[in-house]
JSON list of C-alpha atoms in Angstrom, two decimals:
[
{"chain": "A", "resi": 1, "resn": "UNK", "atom": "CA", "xyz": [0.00, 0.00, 0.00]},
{"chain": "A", "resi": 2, "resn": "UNK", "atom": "CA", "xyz": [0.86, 3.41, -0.73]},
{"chain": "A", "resi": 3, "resn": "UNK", "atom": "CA", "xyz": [1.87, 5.80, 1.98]},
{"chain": "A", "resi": 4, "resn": "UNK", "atom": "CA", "xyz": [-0.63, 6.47, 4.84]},
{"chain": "A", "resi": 5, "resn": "UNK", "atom": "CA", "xyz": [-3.67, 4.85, 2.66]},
{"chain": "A", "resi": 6, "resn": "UNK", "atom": "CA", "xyz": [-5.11, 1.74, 5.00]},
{"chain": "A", "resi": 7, "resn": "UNK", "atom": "CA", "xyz": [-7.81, -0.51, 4.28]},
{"chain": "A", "resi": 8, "resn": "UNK", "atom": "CA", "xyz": [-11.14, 1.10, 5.47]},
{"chain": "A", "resi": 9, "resn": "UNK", "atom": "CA", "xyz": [-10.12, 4.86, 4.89]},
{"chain": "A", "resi": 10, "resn": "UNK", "atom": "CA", "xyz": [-11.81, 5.96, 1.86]},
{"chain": "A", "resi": 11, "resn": "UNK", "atom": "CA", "xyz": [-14.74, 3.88, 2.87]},
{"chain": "A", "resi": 12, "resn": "UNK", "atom": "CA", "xyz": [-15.48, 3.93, 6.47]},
{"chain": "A", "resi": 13, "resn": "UNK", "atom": "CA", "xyz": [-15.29, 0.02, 6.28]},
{"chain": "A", "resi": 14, "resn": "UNK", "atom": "CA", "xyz": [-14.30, -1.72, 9.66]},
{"chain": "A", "resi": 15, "resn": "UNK", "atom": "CA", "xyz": [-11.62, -4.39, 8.07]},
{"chain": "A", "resi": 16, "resn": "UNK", "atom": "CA", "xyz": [-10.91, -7.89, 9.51]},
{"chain": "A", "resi": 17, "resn": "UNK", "atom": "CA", "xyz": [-8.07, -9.52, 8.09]},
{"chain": "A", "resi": 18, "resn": "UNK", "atom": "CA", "xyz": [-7.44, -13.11, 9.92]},
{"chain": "A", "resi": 19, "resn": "UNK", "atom": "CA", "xyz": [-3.93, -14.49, 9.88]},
{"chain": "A", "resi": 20, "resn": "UNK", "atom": "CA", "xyz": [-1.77, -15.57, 13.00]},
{"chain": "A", "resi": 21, "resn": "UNK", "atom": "CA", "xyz": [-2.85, -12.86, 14.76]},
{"chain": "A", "resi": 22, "resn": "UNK", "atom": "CA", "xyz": [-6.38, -11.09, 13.75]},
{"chain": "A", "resi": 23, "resn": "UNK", "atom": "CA", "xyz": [-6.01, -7.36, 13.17]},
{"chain": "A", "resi": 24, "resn": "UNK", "atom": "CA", "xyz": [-9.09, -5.11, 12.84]},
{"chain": "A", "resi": 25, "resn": "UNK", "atom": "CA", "xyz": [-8.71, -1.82, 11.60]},
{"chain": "A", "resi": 26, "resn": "UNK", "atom": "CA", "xyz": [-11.65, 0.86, 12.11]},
{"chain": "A", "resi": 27, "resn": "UNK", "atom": "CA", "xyz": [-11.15, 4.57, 12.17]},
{"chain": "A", "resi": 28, "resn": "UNK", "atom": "CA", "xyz": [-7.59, 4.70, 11.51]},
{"chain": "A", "resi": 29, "resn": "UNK", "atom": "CA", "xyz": [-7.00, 2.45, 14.83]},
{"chain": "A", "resi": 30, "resn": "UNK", "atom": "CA", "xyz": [-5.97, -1.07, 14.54]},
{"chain": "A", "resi": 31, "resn": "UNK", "atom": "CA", "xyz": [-6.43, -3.68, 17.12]},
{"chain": "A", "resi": 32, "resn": "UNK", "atom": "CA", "xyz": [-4.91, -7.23, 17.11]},
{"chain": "A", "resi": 33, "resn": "UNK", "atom": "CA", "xyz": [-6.75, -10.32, 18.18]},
{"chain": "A", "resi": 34, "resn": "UNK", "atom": "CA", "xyz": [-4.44, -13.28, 19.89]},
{"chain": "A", "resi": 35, "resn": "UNK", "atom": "CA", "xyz": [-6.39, -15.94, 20.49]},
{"chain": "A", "resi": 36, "resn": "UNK", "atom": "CA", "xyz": [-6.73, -19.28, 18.13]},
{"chain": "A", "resi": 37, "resn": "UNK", "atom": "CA", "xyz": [-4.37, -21.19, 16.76]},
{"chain": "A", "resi": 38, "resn": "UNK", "atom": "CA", "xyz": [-2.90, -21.74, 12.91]},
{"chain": "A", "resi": 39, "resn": "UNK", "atom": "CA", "xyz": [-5.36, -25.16, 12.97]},
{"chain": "A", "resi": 40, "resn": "UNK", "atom": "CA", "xyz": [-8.08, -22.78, 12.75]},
{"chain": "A", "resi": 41, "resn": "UNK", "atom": "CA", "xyz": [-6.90, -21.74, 9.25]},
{"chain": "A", "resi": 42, "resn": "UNK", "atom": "CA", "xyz": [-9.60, -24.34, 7.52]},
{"chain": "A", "resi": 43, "resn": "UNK", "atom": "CA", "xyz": [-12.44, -23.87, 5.27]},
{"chain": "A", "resi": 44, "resn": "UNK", "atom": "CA", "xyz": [-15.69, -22.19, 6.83]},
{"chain": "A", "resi": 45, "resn": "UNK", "atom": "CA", "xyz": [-13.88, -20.65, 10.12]},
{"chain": "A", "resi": 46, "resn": "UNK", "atom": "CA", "xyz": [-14.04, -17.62, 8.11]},
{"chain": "A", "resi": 47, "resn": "UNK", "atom": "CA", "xyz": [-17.94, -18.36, 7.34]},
{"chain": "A", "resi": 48, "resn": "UNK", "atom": "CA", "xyz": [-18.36, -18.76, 11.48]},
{"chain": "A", "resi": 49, "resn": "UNK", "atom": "CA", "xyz": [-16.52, -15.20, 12.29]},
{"chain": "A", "resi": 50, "resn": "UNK", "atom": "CA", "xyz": [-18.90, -13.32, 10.09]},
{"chain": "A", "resi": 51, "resn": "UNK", "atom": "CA", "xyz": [-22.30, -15.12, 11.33]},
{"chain": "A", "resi": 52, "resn": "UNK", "atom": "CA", "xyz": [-20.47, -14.23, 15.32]},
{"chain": "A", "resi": 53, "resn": "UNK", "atom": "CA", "xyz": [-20.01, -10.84, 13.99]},
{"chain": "A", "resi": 54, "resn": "UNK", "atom": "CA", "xyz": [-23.37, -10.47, 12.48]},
{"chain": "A", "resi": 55, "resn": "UNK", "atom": "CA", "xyz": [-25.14, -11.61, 15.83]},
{"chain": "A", "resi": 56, "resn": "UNK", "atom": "CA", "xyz": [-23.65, -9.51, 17.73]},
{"chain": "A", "resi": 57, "resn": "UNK", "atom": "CA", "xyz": [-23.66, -6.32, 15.67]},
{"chain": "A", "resi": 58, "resn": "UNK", "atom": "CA", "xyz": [-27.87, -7.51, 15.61]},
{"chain": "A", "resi": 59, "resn": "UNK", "atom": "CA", "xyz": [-27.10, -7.08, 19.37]},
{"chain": "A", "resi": 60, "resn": "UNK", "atom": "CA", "xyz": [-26.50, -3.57, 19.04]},
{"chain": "A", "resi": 61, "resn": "UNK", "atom": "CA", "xyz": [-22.48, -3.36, 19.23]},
{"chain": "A", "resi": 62, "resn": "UNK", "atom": "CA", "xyz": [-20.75, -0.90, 16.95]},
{"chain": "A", "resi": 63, "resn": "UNK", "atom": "CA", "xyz": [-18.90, -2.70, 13.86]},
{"chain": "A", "resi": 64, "resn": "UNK", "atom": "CA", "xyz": [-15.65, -2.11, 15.41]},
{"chain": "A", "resi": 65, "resn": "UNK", "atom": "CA", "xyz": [-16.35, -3.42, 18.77]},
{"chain": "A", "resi": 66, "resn": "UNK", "atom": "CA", "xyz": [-18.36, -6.42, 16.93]},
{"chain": "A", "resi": 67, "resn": "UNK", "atom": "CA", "xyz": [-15.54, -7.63, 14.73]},
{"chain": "A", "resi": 68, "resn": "UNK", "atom": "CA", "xyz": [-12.77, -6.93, 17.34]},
{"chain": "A", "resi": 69, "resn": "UNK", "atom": "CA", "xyz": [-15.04, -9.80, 19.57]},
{"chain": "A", "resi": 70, "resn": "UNK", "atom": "CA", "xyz": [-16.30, -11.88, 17.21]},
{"chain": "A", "resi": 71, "resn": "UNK", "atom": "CA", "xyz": [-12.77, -12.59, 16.59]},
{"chain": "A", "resi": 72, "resn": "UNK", "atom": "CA", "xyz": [-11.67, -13.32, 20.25]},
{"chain": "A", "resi": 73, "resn": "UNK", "atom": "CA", "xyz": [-15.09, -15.36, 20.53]},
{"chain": "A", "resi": 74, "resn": "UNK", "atom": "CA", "xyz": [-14.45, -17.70, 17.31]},
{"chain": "A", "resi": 75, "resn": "UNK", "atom": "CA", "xyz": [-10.50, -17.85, 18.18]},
{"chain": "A", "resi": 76, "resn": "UNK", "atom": "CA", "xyz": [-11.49, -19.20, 22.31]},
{"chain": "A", "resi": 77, "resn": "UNK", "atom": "CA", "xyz": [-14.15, -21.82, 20.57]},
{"chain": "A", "resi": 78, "resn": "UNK", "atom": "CA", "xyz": [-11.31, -22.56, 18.36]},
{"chain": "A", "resi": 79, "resn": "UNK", "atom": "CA", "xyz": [-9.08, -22.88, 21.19]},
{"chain": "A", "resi": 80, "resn": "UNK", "atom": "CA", "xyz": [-11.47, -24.92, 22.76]},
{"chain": "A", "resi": 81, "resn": "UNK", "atom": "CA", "xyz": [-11.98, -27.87, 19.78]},
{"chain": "A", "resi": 82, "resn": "UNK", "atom": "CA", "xyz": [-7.84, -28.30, 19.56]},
{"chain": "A", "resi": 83, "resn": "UNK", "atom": "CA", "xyz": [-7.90, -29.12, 22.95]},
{"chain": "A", "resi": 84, "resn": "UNK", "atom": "CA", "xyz": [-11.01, -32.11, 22.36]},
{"chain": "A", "resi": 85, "resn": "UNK", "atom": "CA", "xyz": [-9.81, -32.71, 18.89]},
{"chain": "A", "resi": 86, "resn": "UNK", "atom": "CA", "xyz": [-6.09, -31.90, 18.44]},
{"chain": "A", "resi": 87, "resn": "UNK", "atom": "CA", "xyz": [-5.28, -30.87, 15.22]},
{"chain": "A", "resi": 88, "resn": "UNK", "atom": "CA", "xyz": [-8.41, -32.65, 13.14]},
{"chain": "A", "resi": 89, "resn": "UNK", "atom": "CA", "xyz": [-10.49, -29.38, 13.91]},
{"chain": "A", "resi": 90, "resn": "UNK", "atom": "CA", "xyz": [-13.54, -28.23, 11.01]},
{"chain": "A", "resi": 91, "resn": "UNK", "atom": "CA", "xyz": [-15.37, -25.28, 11.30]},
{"chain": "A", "resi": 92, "resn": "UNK", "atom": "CA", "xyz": [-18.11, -27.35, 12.67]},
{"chain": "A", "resi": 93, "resn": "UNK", "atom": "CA", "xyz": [-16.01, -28.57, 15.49]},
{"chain": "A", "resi": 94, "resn": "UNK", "atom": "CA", "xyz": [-15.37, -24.89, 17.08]},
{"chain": "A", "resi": 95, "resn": "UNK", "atom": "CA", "xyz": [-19.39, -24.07, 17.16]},
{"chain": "A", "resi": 96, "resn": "UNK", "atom": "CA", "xyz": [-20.13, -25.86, 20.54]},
{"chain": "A", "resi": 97, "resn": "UNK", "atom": "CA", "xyz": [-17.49, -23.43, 21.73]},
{"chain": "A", "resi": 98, "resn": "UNK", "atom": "CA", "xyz": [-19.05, -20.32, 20.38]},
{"chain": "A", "resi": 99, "resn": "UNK", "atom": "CA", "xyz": [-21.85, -19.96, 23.38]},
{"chain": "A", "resi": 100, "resn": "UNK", "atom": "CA", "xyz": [-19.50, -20.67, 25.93]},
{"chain": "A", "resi": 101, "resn": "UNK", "atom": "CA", "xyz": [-16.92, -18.22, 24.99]},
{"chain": "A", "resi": 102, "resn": "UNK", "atom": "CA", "xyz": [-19.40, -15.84, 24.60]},
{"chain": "A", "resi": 103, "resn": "UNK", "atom": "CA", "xyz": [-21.07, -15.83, 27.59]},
{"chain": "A", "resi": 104, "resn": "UNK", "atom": "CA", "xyz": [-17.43, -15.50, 29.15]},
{"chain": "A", "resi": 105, "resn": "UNK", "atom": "CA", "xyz": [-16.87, -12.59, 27.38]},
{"chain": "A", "resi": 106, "resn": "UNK", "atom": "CA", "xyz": [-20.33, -10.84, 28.24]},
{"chain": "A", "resi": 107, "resn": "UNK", "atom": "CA", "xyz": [-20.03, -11.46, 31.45]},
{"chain": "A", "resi": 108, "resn": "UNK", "atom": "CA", "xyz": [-16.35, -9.86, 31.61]},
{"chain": "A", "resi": 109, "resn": "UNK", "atom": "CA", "xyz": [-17.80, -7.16, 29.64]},
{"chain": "A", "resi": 110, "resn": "UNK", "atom": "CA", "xyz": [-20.72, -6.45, 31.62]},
{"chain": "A", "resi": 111, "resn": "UNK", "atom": "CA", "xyz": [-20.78, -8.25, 35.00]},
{"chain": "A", "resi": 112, "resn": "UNK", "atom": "CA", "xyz": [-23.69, -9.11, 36.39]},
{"chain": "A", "resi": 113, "resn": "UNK", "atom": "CA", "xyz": [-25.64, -6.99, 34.29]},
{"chain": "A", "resi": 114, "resn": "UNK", "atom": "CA", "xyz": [-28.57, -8.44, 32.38]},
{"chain": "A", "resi": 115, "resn": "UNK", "atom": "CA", "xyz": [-27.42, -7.68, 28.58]},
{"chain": "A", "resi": 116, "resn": "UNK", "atom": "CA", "xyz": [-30.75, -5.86, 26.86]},
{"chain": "A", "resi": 117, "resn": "UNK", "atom": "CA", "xyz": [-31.62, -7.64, 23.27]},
{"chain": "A", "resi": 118, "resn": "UNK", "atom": "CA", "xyz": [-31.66, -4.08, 20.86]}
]
């Protein structure tokens, strides 16, 4: 890329690029994402981040904020299946992890707090 020009500036676009380490980049700030492993690099993990993402920015979280945990959510599930499955893990294997990591996270988030659907 040329210069100062980053992926999202011309178009307001919150940008999630997955690789060893997630990065999201959203108003000219850029946030990386540790968790998950290099077995998560299979067919339809990338499928599973955008429906997380998608739920929760239904949930009322700003695209930023919904891509930046979407991405820790799906990486924990991920997590999660290498340690049941060792390195035979699918997409498929990582979504019984996906509620459970969430939850985690919302209650990290918000406490005790009951979360209001939007």
């Amino acid at each position: 890329m040329d210069g100062d020009v980053r992926p999202g500036d011309a178009t307001d676009a919150v940008v999630l690029s997955k690789g060893e380490s997630d990065a999201v980049v959203a108003d000219g700030e850029r946030s990386t994402n540790e968790s998950g492993s290099a077995v998560l690099s299979v067919i339809g993990t990338g499928d599973t981040m955008a429906g997380v993402i998608a739920a929760l920015l239904v949930q009322g979280l700003d695209r930023a904020e919904a891509a930046e945990l979407g991405a820790w959510i799906v990486g924990k599930a991920g997590e999660l299946a290498v340690v049941e499955r060792g390195n035979g893990v699918v997409a498929r294997s990582m979504w019984p992890g996906l509620p459970h990591e969430a939850a985690i996270r919302s209650i990290e988030r918000f406490g005790d707090e009951v979360i209001p659907n939007v």
